[in-house]
């Protein structure tokens, strides 16, 4: 076709109507070629972008692939994402490193974010626990993890029994701590030794003793039901999605380890906590249990460099109930540390001043 068109247009004596037809065919052909080229370019572009996205996803997946390390005679599984200053997430009871999956990417933008499973939590397979297993044992595991990975001073973001672990760690290894973010650390022994806290501790023990007996008899479902009734309200376990129930079952070995322990809440001297010198952020759920409110009030009065924020629409499981508020408050706190402007802490802008309380001493 193109050879015919070139012949007609190149022949000066060709009839005028044939020249007009040839020109029309040429214009149409050029348009078709341009359209095909543009379409081919778009296909290649989208294919390239898809390949880039797949490559980035594969990179992120490889960065967060599960690793295992031997520490203090036990295995600890962990994931890592990002670079920069090291930050370690410590989960609470009946949970594992997966608690922090949604936090790895946002924190990994600024830090070398590490989430690990404590020694008797999924997917670790460690031998039967010692009779004195407690947050003290976990604190020494954190020290071993940091030293084995050659991390140096770290930011610690910890929840519940993991927060108890973080406090023991900070008192025993202050040279390895850069900052603390504590979401209701379970220092329940502090309630037991104060008249105003004793009824709160007794209420907890009314739940824990039957749970402990159920675990010792192998009544796992009954133990989980009683536990969730206390923390989240009657019938809470049955209302959970099956996937969440499975996570709890995955981590029953830790609950059994604590049930066997003679030292589930070892004493944490208040005077040692008062000597913690690193910046500390306390996160408290607006709907949390009175015993956690009591402990957080104790911590605020003791810690010399503490700030606090109340997370709206959240209970003790605040990192699940309102993850965005927890994330924003934590990142703001850490970025203030990095910039050296810690004394000018303000609450995240999107949180209501009626719901959020910040304090700084």
Tab-separated table of N, CA, C and O in Angstrom, residues 112-235:
chain	number	residue	atom	x	y	z
A	112	UNK	N	15.075	1.495	61.549
A	112	UNK	CA	15.254	0.070	61.309
A	112	UNK	C	14.302	-0.649	62.259
A	112	UNK	O	14.625	-0.908	63.416
A	113	UNK	N	13.101	-0.905	61.787
A	113	UNK	CA	12.026	-1.439	62.631
A	113	UNK	C	12.159	-2.958	62.758
A	113	UNK	O	12.270	-3.669	61.759
A	114	UNK	N	12.123	-3.434	63.990
A	114	UNK	CA	12.282	-4.862	64.284
A	114	UNK	C	11.129	-5.297	65.186
A	114	UNK	O	10.912	-4.708	66.256
A	115	UNK	N	10.395	-6.306	64.762
A	115	UNK	CA	9.350	-6.911	65.597
A	115	UNK	C	9.727	-8.368	65.830
A	115	UNK	O	10.025	-9.087	64.876
A	116	UNK	N	9.734	-8.788	67.076
A	116	UNK	CA	10.122	-10.161	67.387
A	116	UNK	C	9.059	-10.813	68.260
A	116	UNK	O	8.197	-10.130	68.839
A	117	UNK	N	9.107	-12.125	68.351
A	117	UNK	CA	8.210	-12.875	69.230
A	117	UNK	C	8.958	-13.267	70.496
A	117	UNK	O	10.052	-13.833	70.416
A	118	UNK	N	8.356	-12.968	71.654
A	118	UNK	CA	8.976	-13.366	72.905
A	118	UNK	C	9.069	-14.900	72.980
A	118	UNK	O	8.385	-15.604	72.255
A	119	UNK	N	9.918	-15.397	73.865
A	119	UNK	CA	10.434	-16.769	73.755
A	119	UNK	C	9.375	-17.863	73.699
A	119	UNK	O	9.591	-18.905	73.076
A	120	UNK	N	8.205	-17.688	74.296
A	120	UNK	CA	7.191	-18.743	74.255
A	120	UNK	C	6.014	-18.386	73.359
A	120	UNK	O	4.924	-18.950	73.496
A	121	UNK	N	6.237	-17.459	72.446
A	121	UNK	CA	5.175	-17.035	71.537
A	121	UNK	C	5.452	-17.505	70.116
A	121	UNK	O	6.592	-17.767	69.738
A	122	UNK	N	4.385	-17.601	69.339
A	122	UNK	CA	4.440	-18.053	67.944
A	122	UNK	C	5.455	-17.218	67.150
A	122	UNK	O	5.518	-16.002	67.327
A	123	UNK	N	6.255	-17.841	66.274
A	123	UNK	CA	6.322	-19.263	65.942
A	123	UNK	C	7.494	-19.982	66.619
A	123	UNK	O	7.982	-20.971	66.101
A	124	UNK	N	7.956	-19.441	67.759
A	124	UNK	CA	9.092	-20.057	68.454
A	124	UNK	C	8.728	-21.446	68.979
A	124	UNK	O	7.579	-21.694	69.352
A	125	UNK	N	9.713	-22.325	69.002
A	125	UNK	CA	9.526	-23.686	69.530
A	125	UNK	C	10.618	-23.944	70.558
A	125	UNK	O	11.621	-24.591	70.277
A	126	UNK	N	10.411	-23.419	71.750
A	126	UNK	CA	11.400	-23.563	72.814
A	126	UNK	C	10.922	-24.576	73.857
A	126	UNK	O	9.732	-24.846	73.979
A	127	UNK	N	11.868	-25.130	74.592
A	127	UNK	CA	11.554	-26.190	75.547
A	127	UNK	C	10.705	-25.662	76.692
A	127	UNK	O	10.482	-24.457	76.829
A	128	UNK	N	10.274	-26.569	77.535
A	128	UNK	CA	9.393	-26.218	78.651
A	128	UNK	C	9.996	-25.087	79.482
A	128	UNK	O	11.194	-25.075	79.762
A	129	UNK	N	9.176	-24.134	79.876
A	129	UNK	CA	9.693	-22.956	80.570
A	129	UNK	C	10.164	-23.238	81.990
A	129	UNK	O	9.751	-24.212	82.625
A	130	UNK	N	11.031	-22.362	82.448
A	130	UNK	CA	11.506	-22.441	83.815
A	130	UNK	C	10.386	-22.033	84.774
A	130	UNK	O	9.431	-21.361	84.394
A	131	UNK	N	10.528	-22.434	86.026
A	131	UNK	CA	9.514	-22.100	87.030
A	131	UNK	C	9.495	-20.622	87.359
A	131	UNK	O	8.520	-20.117	87.914
A	132	UNK	N	10.570	-19.898	87.016
A	132	UNK	CA	10.631	-18.478	87.335
A	132	UNK	C	10.497	-17.594	86.097
A	132	UNK	O	10.939	-16.454	86.085
A	133	UNK	N	9.864	-18.129	85.042
A	133	UNK	CA	9.691	-17.329	83.832
A	133	UNK	C	8.888	-16.067	84.144
A	133	UNK	O	7.857	-16.111	84.812
A	134	UNK	N	9.370	-14.918	83.631
A	134	UNK	CA	8.693	-13.645	83.877
A	134	UNK	C	9.223	-12.600	82.901
A	134	UNK	O	10.039	-12.892	82.018
A	135	UNK	N	8.787	-11.366	83.111
A	135	UNK	CA	9.262	-10.250	82.291
A	135	UNK	C	10.754	-10.015	82.462
A	135	UNK	O	11.388	-9.445	81.569
A	136	UNK	N	11.330	-10.460	83.566
A	136	UNK	CA	12.774	-10.334	83.752
A	136	UNK	C	13.513	-11.205	82.738
A	136	UNK	O	14.503	-10.776	82.122
A	137	UNK	N	13.027	-12.421	82.540
A	137	UNK	CA	13.624	-13.326	81.552
A	137	UNK	C	13.506	-12.708	80.160
A	137	UNK	O	14.464	-12.706	79.377
A	138	UNK	N	12.328	-12.164	79.856
A	138	UNK	CA	12.136	-11.526	78.552
A	138	UNK	C	13.060	-10.329	78.373
A	138	UNK	O	13.561	-10.071	77.268
A	139	UNK	N	13.299	-9.575	79.446
A	139	UNK	CA	14.182	-8.409	79.356
A	139	UNK	C	15.600	-8.820	78.981
A	139	UNK	O	16.267	-8.146	78.176
A	140	UNK	N	16.070	-9.926	79.527
A	140	UNK	CA	17.406	-10.405	79.172
A	140	UNK	C	17.448	-10.928	77.738
A	140	UNK	O	18.480	-10.851	77.066
A	141	UNK	N	16.319	-11.449	77.264
A	141	UNK	CA	16.249	-11.846	75.852
A	141	UNK	C	16.371	-10.630	74.934
A	141	UNK	O	17.012	-10.700	73.879
A	142	UNK	N	15.729	-9.519	75.312
A	142	UNK	CA	15.851	-8.293	74.522
A	142	UNK	C	17.309	-7.846	74.469
A	142	UNK	O	17.824	-7.464	73.408
A	143	UNK	N	17.990	-7.920	75.616
A	143	UNK	CA	19.406	-7.545	75.648
A	143	UNK	C	20.215	-8.440	74.720
A	143	UNK	O	21.080	-7.956	73.967
A	144	UNK	N	19.937	-9.741	74.751
A	144	UNK	CA	20.646	-10.669	73.877
A	144	UNK	C	20.364	-10.409	72.414
A	144	UNK	O	21.265	-10.491	71.566
A	145	UNK	N	19.117	-10.064	72.092
A	145	UNK	CA	18.738	-9.760	70.708
A	145	UNK	C	19.491	-8.529	70.212
A	145	UNK	O	20.061	-8.525	69.110
A	146	UNK	N	19.518	-7.483	71.017
A	146	UNK	CA	20.199	-6.243	70.632
A	146	UNK	C	21.694	-6.485	70.439
A	146	UNK	O	22.294	-6.025	69.457
A	147	UNK	N	22.295	-7.216	71.353
A	147	UNK	CA	23.736	-7.466	71.263
A	147	UNK	C	24.071	-8.378	70.085
A	147	UNK	O	25.065	-8.154	69.384
A	148	UNK	N	23.228	-9.388	69.837
A	148	UNK	CA	23.488	-10.310	68.729
A	148	UNK	C	23.360	-9.615	67.377
A	148	UNK	O	24.110	-9.905	66.444
A	149	UNK	N	22.408	-8.697	67.268
A	149	UNK	CA	22.210	-7.960	66.013
A	149	UNK	C	23.072	-6.700	65.940
A	149	UNK	O	22.999	-5.969	64.949
A	150	UNK	N	23.867	-6.466	66.998
A	150	UNK	CA	24.778	-5.307	67.044
A	150	UNK	C	24.037	-3.997	66.773
A	150	UNK	O	24.419	-3.194	65.911
A	151	UNK	N	22.976	-3.771	67.542
A	151	UNK	CA	22.109	-2.628	67.291
A	151	UNK	C	22.524	-1.368	68.035
A	151	UNK	O	22.283	-0.261	67.571
A	152	UNK	N	23.094	-1.490	69.222
A	152	UNK	CA	23.374	-0.301	70.015
A	152	UNK	C	22.108	0.202	70.697
A	152	UNK	O	21.104	-0.508	70.759
A	153	UNK	N	22.096	1.442	71.187
A	153	UNK	CA	20.901	1.974	71.853
A	153	UNK	C	19.689	1.957	70.921
A	153	UNK	O	19.796	2.320	69.745
A	154	UNK	N	18.531	1.555	71.455
A	154	UNK	CA	17.342	1.373	70.619
A	154	UNK	C	16.162	2.151	71.196
A	154	UNK	O	16.097	2.445	72.387
A	155	UNK	N	15.222	2.476	70.312
A	155	UNK	CA	13.890	2.897	70.724
A	155	UNK	C	13.089	1.622	71.008
A	155	UNK	O	13.138	0.668	70.223
A	156	UNK	N	12.344	1.614	72.094
A	156	UNK	CA	11.486	0.473	72.414
A	156	UNK	C	10.031	0.915	72.382
A	156	UNK	O	9.661	1.905	73.036
A	157	UNK	N	9.198	0.194	71.638
A	157	UNK	CA	7.756	0.423	71.600
A	157	UNK	C	7.120	-0.862	72.099
A	157	UNK	O	7.237	-1.911	71.454
A	158	UNK	N	6.451	-0.800	73.252
A	158	UNK	CA	6.038	-2.032	73.917
A	158	UNK	C	4.612	-1.925	74.454
A	158	UNK	O	4.164	-0.839	74.858
A	159	UNK	N	3.942	-3.071	74.483
A	159	UNK	CA	2.544	-3.125	74.923
A	159	UNK	C	2.379	-4.125	76.054
A	159	UNK	O	2.919	-5.225	76.017
A	160	UNK	N	1.643	-3.743	77.087
A	160	UNK	CA	1.180	-4.629	78.152
A	160	UNK	C	2.332	-5.372	78.840
A	160	UNK	O	3.237	-4.746	79.380
A	161	UNK	N	2.325	-6.721	78.783
A	161	UNK	CA	3.411	-7.458	79.423
A	161	UNK	C	4.747	-7.165	78.735
A	161	UNK	O	5.810	-7.227	79.362
A	162	UNK	N	4.685	-6.812	77.462
A	162	UNK	CA	5.891	-6.360	76.778
A	162	UNK	C	6.403	-5.049	77.336
A	162	UNK	O	7.614	-4.793	77.359
A	163	UNK	N	5.495	-4.177	77.814
A	163	UNK	CA	5.903	-2.942	78.465
A	163	UNK	C	6.559	-3.205	79.807
A	163	UNK	O	7.504	-2.501	80.202
A	164	UNK	N	6.071	-4.210	80.522
A	164	UNK	CA	6.698	-4.666	81.767
A	164	UNK	C	8.130	-5.110	81.467
A	164	UNK	O	9.084	-4.739	82.169
A	165	UNK	N	8.277	-5.880	80.392
A	165	UNK	CA	9.600	-6.313	79.925
A	165	UNK	C	10.496	-5.115	79.634
A	165	UNK	O	11.670	-5.077	80.032
A	166	UNK	N	9.958	-4.112	78.923
A	166	UNK	CA	10.746	-2.944	78.538
A	166	UNK	C	11.231	-2.168	79.760
A	166	UNK	O	12.359	-1.651	79.768
A	167	UNK	N	10.406	-2.077	80.795
A	167	UNK	CA	10.817	-1.359	82.003
A	167	UNK	C	11.944	-2.103	82.727
A	167	UNK	O	12.909	-1.478	83.187
A	168	UNK	N	11.826	-3.426	82.844
A	168	UNK	CA	12.921	-4.190	83.438
A	168	UNK	C	14.201	-4.011	82.615
A	168	UNK	O	15.297	-3.847	83.166
A	169	UNK	N	14.051	-4.049	81.299
A	169	UNK	CA	15.208	-3.888	80.427
A	169	UNK	C	15.861	-2.524	80.637
A	169	UNK	O	17.091	-2.413	80.730
A	170	UNK	N	15.046	-1.471	80.727
A	170	UNK	CA	15.578	-0.112	80.879
A	170	UNK	C	16.290	0.072	82.214
A	170	UNK	O	17.257	0.849	82.299
A	171	UNK	N	15.829	-0.614	83.258
A	171	UNK	CA	16.495	-0.487	84.554
A	171	UNK	C	17.777	-1.316	84.618
A	171	UNK	O	18.712	-0.961	85.337
A	172	UNK	N	17.826	-2.403	83.851
A	172	UNK	CA	18.991	-3.291	83.890
A	172	UNK	C	20.043	-2.957	82.839
A	172	UNK	O	21.220	-3.256	83.025
A	173	UNK	N	19.614	-2.390	81.710
A	173	UNK	CA	20.532	-2.102	80.607
A	173	UNK	C	20.299	-0.679	80.083
A	173	UNK	O	19.975	-0.487	78.898
A	174	UNK	N	20.467	0.317	80.932
A	174	UNK	CA	20.156	1.697	80.498
A	174	UNK	C	20.996	2.165	79.315
A	174	UNK	O	20.553	3.011	78.536
A	175	UNK	N	22.199	1.601	79.163
A	175	UNK	CA	23.077	2.015	78.063
A	175	UNK	C	22.562	1.574	76.703
A	175	UNK	O	23.021	2.060	75.662
A	176	UNK	N	21.584	0.659	76.676
A	176	UNK	CA	21.049	0.134	75.420
A	176	UNK	C	19.703	0.755	75.040
A	176	UNK	O	19.080	0.333	74.068
A	177	UNK	N	19.255	1.746	75.800
A	177	UNK	CA	17.929	2.336	75.568
A	177	UNK	C	18.071	3.783	75.132
A	177	UNK	O	18.768	4.576	75.777
A	178	UNK	N	17.389	4.131	74.041
A	178	UNK	CA	17.364	5.515	73.584
A	178	UNK	C	16.062	6.205	73.971
A	178	UNK	O	16.042	7.388	74.296
A	179	UNK	N	14.935	5.457	73.913
A	179	UNK	CA	13.648	6.003	74.339
A	179	UNK	C	12.694	4.845	74.609
A	179	UNK	O	12.944	3.695	74.202
A	180	UNK	N	11.591	5.162	75.304
A	180	UNK	CA	10.564	4.171	75.619
A	180	UNK	C	9.201	4.704	75.201
A	180	UNK	O	8.867	5.862	75.480
A	181	UNK	N	8.416	3.845	74.544
A	181	UNK	CA	7.000	4.112	74.308
A	181	UNK	C	6.255	2.936	74.931
A	181	UNK	O	6.381	1.799	74.470
A	182	UNK	N	5.501	3.205	75.990
A	182	UNK	CA	4.894	2.145	76.787
A	182	UNK	C	3.370	2.252	76.725
A	182	UNK	O	2.790	3.257	77.156
A	183	UNK	N	2.736	1.227	76.186
A	183	UNK	CA	1.283	1.157	76.127
A	183	UNK	C	0.794	0.274	77.280
A	183	UNK	O	0.772	-0.948	77.187
A	184	UNK	N	0.482	0.915	78.387
A	184	UNK	CA	-0.059	0.257	79.575
A	184	UNK	C	0.757	-0.951	80.015
A	184	UNK	O	0.288	-2.098	79.982
A	185	UNK	N	1.997	-0.726	80.433
A	185	UNK	CA	2.816	-1.847	80.914
A	185	UNK	C	2.173	-2.511	82.129
A	185	UNK	O	1.669	-1.838	83.026
A	186	UNK	N	2.220	-3.837	82.142
A	186	UNK	CA	1.474	-4.619	83.136
A	186	UNK	C	2.259	-4.804	84.432
A	186	UNK	O	2.538	-5.927	84.860
A	187	UNK	N	2.592	-3.682	85.089
A	187	UNK	CA	3.304	-3.756	86.370
A	187	UNK	C	2.261	-3.927	87.474
A	187	UNK	O	2.095	-3.079	88.359
A	188	UNK	N	1.531	-5.043	87.435
A	188	UNK	CA	0.396	-5.212	88.328
A	188	UNK	C	0.803	-5.328	89.790
A	188	UNK	O	-0.009	-5.072	90.685
A	189	UNK	N	2.047	-5.691	90.038
A	189	UNK	CA	2.509	-5.782	91.424
A	189	UNK	C	2.445	-4.430	92.132
A	189	UNK	O	2.337	-4.381	93.360
A	190	UNK	N	2.495	-3.333	91.383
A	190	UNK	CA	2.394	-2.013	91.998
A	190	UNK	C	1.004	-1.770	92.575
A	190	UNK	O	0.854	-1.008	93.533
A	191	UNK	N	-0.019	-2.378	91.988
A	191	UNK	CA	-1.362	-2.235	92.547
A	191	UNK	C	-1.512	-3.052	93.825
A	191	UNK	O	-2.219	-2.649	94.756
A	192	UNK	N	-0.821	-4.183	93.878
A	192	UNK	CA	-0.954	-5.071	95.032
A	192	UNK	C	-0.412	-4.458	96.312
A	192	UNK	O	-0.891	-4.786	97.408
A	193	UNK	N	0.584	-3.564	96.203
A	193	UNK	CA	1.209	-3.035	97.420
A	193	UNK	C	0.762	-1.619	97.771
A	193	UNK	O	1.447	-0.910	98.515
A	194	UNK	N	-0.380	-1.175	97.241
A	194	UNK	CA	-0.957	0.114	97.597
A	194	UNK	C	-2.415	-0.103	98.016
A	194	UNK	O	-3.161	-0.794	97.313
A	195	UNK	N	-2.842	0.484	99.134
A	195	UNK	CA	-4.225	0.278	99.585
A	195	UNK	C	-5.261	0.592	98.509
A	195	UNK	O	-6.234	-0.147	98.337
A	196	UNK	N	-5.036	1.668	97.754
A	196	UNK	CA	-6.004	2.041	96.717
A	196	UNK	C	-5.966	1.107	95.520
A	196	UNK	O	-6.929	1.042	94.741
A	197	UNK	N	-4.854	0.387	95.384
A	197	UNK	CA	-4.736	-0.516	94.247
A	197	UNK	C	-5.069	-1.956	94.550
A	197	UNK	O	-5.315	-2.741	93.626
A	198	UNK	N	-5.105	-2.323	95.833
A	198	UNK	CA	-5.332	-3.719	96.196
A	198	UNK	C	-6.639	-4.289	95.641
A	198	UNK	O	-6.643	-5.416	95.116
A	199	UNK	N	-7.778	-3.566	95.708
A	199	UNK	CA	-9.008	-4.120	95.129
A	199	UNK	C	-8.889	-4.382	93.628
A	199	UNK	O	-9.473	-5.340	93.115
A	200	UNK	N	-8.129	-3.542	92.933
A	200	UNK	CA	-7.932	-3.718	91.495
A	200	UNK	C	-7.115	-4.986	91.223
A	200	UNK	O	-7.426	-5.750	90.301
A	201	UNK	N	-6.068	-5.192	92.025
A	201	UNK	CA	-5.242	-6.385	91.853
A	201	UNK	C	-6.036	-7.647	92.192
A	201	UNK	O	-5.940	-8.662	91.501
A	202	UNK	N	-6.842	-7.574	93.245
A	202	UNK	CA	-7.663	-8.722	93.631
A	202	UNK	C	-8.668	-9.068	92.537
A	202	UNK	O	-8.949	-10.249	92.287
A	203	UNK	N	-9.201	-8.046	91.874
A	203	UNK	CA	-10.125	-8.288	90.755
A	203	UNK	C	-9.426	-9.031	89.629
A	203	UNK	O	-10.002	-9.957	89.027
A	204	UNK	N	-8.184	-8.636	89.344
A	204	UNK	CA	-7.424	-9.336	88.311
A	204	UNK	C	-7.182	-10.786	88.711
A	204	UNK	O	-7.332	-11.704	87.893
A	205	UNK	N	-6.794	-11.010	89.957
A	205	UNK	CA	-6.478	-12.364	90.404
A	205	UNK	C	-7.713	-13.253	90.405
A	205	UNK	O	-7.601	-14.472	90.222
A	206	UNK	N	-8.897	-12.680	90.577
A	206	UNK	CA	-10.133	-13.470	90.490
A	206	UNK	C	-10.319	-14.027	89.080
A	206	UNK	O	-10.960	-15.065	88.900
A	207	UNK	N	-9.788	-13.332	88.112
A	207	UNK	CA	-9.781	-13.855	86.746
A	207	UNK	C	-8.620	-14.826	86.551
A	207	UNK	O	-8.794	-15.924	85.997
A	208	UNK	N	-7.433	-14.451	87.003
A	208	UNK	CA	-6.234	-15.205	86.668
A	208	UNK	C	-6.197	-16.593	87.309
A	208	UNK	O	-5.791	-17.560	86.648
A	209	UNK	N	-6.617	-16.726	88.534
A	209	UNK	CA	-6.539	-18.039	89.191
A	209	UNK	C	-7.369	-19.094	88.468
A	209	UNK	O	-6.868	-20.199	88.190
A	210	UNK	N	-8.639	-18.836	88.117
A	210	UNK	CA	-9.392	-19.827	87.329
A	210	UNK	C	-8.785	-20.080	85.950
A	210	UNK	O	-8.815	-21.203	85.447
A	211	UNK	N	-8.231	-19.014	85.326
A	211	UNK	CA	-7.572	-19.186	84.027
A	211	UNK	C	-6.372	-20.103	84.175
A	211	UNK	O	-6.157	-21.022	83.360
A	212	UNK	N	-5.604	-19.877	85.204
A	212	UNK	CA	-4.419	-20.698	85.472
A	212	UNK	C	-4.804	-22.162	85.662
A	212	UNK	O	-4.162	-23.061	85.089
A	213	UNK	N	-5.850	-22.409	86.434
A	213	UNK	CA	-6.303	-23.791	86.671
A	213	UNK	C	-6.818	-24.425	85.386
A	213	UNK	O	-6.564	-25.612	85.118
A	214	UNK	N	-7.539	-23.650	84.569
A	214	UNK	CA	-8.051	-24.180	83.308
A	214	UNK	C	-6.910	-24.572	82.381
A	214	UNK	O	-6.954	-25.623	81.716
A	215	UNK	N	-5.866	-23.760	82.321
A	215	UNK	CA	-4.705	-24.071	81.485
A	215	UNK	C	-4.002	-25.335	81.976
A	215	UNK	O	-3.570	-26.168	81.177
A	216	UNK	N	-3.893	-25.477	83.278
A	216	UNK	CA	-3.241	-26.661	83.834
A	216	UNK	C	-4.047	-27.926	83.563
A	216	UNK	O	-3.470	-29.022	83.473
A	217	UNK	N	-5.366	-27.792	83.388
A	217	UNK	CA	-6.221	-28.941	83.068
A	217	UNK	C	-6.367	-29.151	81.565
A	217	UNK	O	-7.063	-30.066	81.139
A	218	UNK	N	-5.740	-28.291	80.770
A	218	UNK	CA	-5.852	-28.413	79.320
A	218	UNK	C	-7.135	-27.840	78.752
A	218	UNK	O	-7.484	-28.113	77.600
A	219	UNK	N	-7.848	-27.011	79.508
A	219	UNK	CA	-9.094	-26.391	79.051
A	219	UNK	C	-8.770	-25.045	78.390
A	219	UNK	O	-9.042	-23.964	78.922
A	220	UNK	N	-8.178	-25.116	77.218
A	220	UNK	CA	-7.661	-23.915	76.561
A	220	UNK	C	-8.763	-22.926	76.204
A	220	UNK	O	-8.630	-21.722	76.454
A	221	UNK	N	-9.843	-23.412	75.602
A	221	UNK	CA	-10.925	-22.514	75.191
A	221	UNK	C	-11.546	-21.823	76.392
A	221	UNK	O	-11.812	-20.610	76.365
A	222	UNK	N	-11.751	-22.569	77.454
A	222	UNK	CA	-12.311	-21.981	78.666
A	222	UNK	C	-11.380	-20.895	79.217
A	222	UNK	O	-11.839	-19.832	79.653
A	223	UNK	N	-10.072	-21.150	79.189
A	223	UNK	CA	-9.102	-20.165	79.671
A	223	UNK	C	-9.160	-18.887	78.838
A	223	UNK	O	-9.123	-17.774	79.379
A	224	UNK	N	-9.252	-19.045	77.531
A	224	UNK	CA	-9.322	-17.871	76.660
A	224	UNK	C	-10.620	-17.105	76.870
A	224	UNK	O	-10.630	-15.864	76.861
A	225	UNK	N	-11.708	-17.817	77.046
A	225	UNK	CA	-13.000	-17.152	77.268
A	225	UNK	C	-12.958	-16.316	78.544
A	225	UNK	O	-13.408	-15.161	78.550
A	226	UNK	N	-12.432	-16.863	79.622
A	226	UNK	CA	-12.362	-16.120	80.886
A	226	UNK	C	-11.421	-14.919	80.778
A	226	UNK	O	-11.696	-13.848	81.330
A	227	UNK	N	-10.327	-15.100	80.061
A	227	UNK	CA	-9.383	-13.999	79.881
A	227	UNK	C	-10.025	-12.843	79.131
A	227	UNK	O	-9.942	-11.680	79.545
A	228	UNK	N	-10.678	-13.154	78.015
A	228	UNK	CA	-11.304	-12.108	77.202
A	228	UNK	C	-12.497	-11.478	77.904
A	228	UNK	O	-12.779	-10.285	77.715
A	229	UNK	N	-13.218	-12.262	78.729
A	229	UNK	CA	-14.323	-11.686	79.505
A	229	UNK	C	-13.819	-10.564	80.398
A	229	UNK	O	-14.472	-9.520	80.548
A	230	UNK	N	-12.646	-10.760	80.993
A	230	UNK	CA	-12.088	-9.763	81.904
A	230	UNK	C	-11.635	-8.513	81.153
A	230	UNK	O	-11.950	-7.384	81.557
A	231	UNK	N	-10.906	-8.703	80.073
A	231	UNK	CA	-10.311	-7.565	79.381
A	231	UNK	C	-11.274	-6.845	78.443
A	231	UNK	O	-11.191	-5.623	78.277
A	232	UNK	N	-12.186	-7.594	77.797
A	232	UNK	CA	-12.997	-7.004	76.736
A	232	UNK	C	-14.506	-7.123	76.956
A	232	UNK	O	-15.275	-6.640	76.140
A	233	UNK	N	-14.938	-7.771	78.035
A	233	UNK	CA	-16.367	-7.896	78.301
A	233	UNK	C	-16.888	-9.298	78.033
A	233	UNK	O	-16.307	-10.072	77.283
A	234	UNK	N	-18.009	-9.604	78.669
A	234	UNK	CA	-18.595	-10.936	78.605
A	234	UNK	C	-18.851	-11.366	77.156
A	234	UNK	O	-19.400	-10.622	76.357
A	235	UNK	N	-18.434	-12.587	76.841
A	235	UNK	CA	-18.664	-13.150	75.510
A	235	UNK	C	-17.738	-12.619	74.438
A	235	UNK	O	-17.971	-12.854	73.248
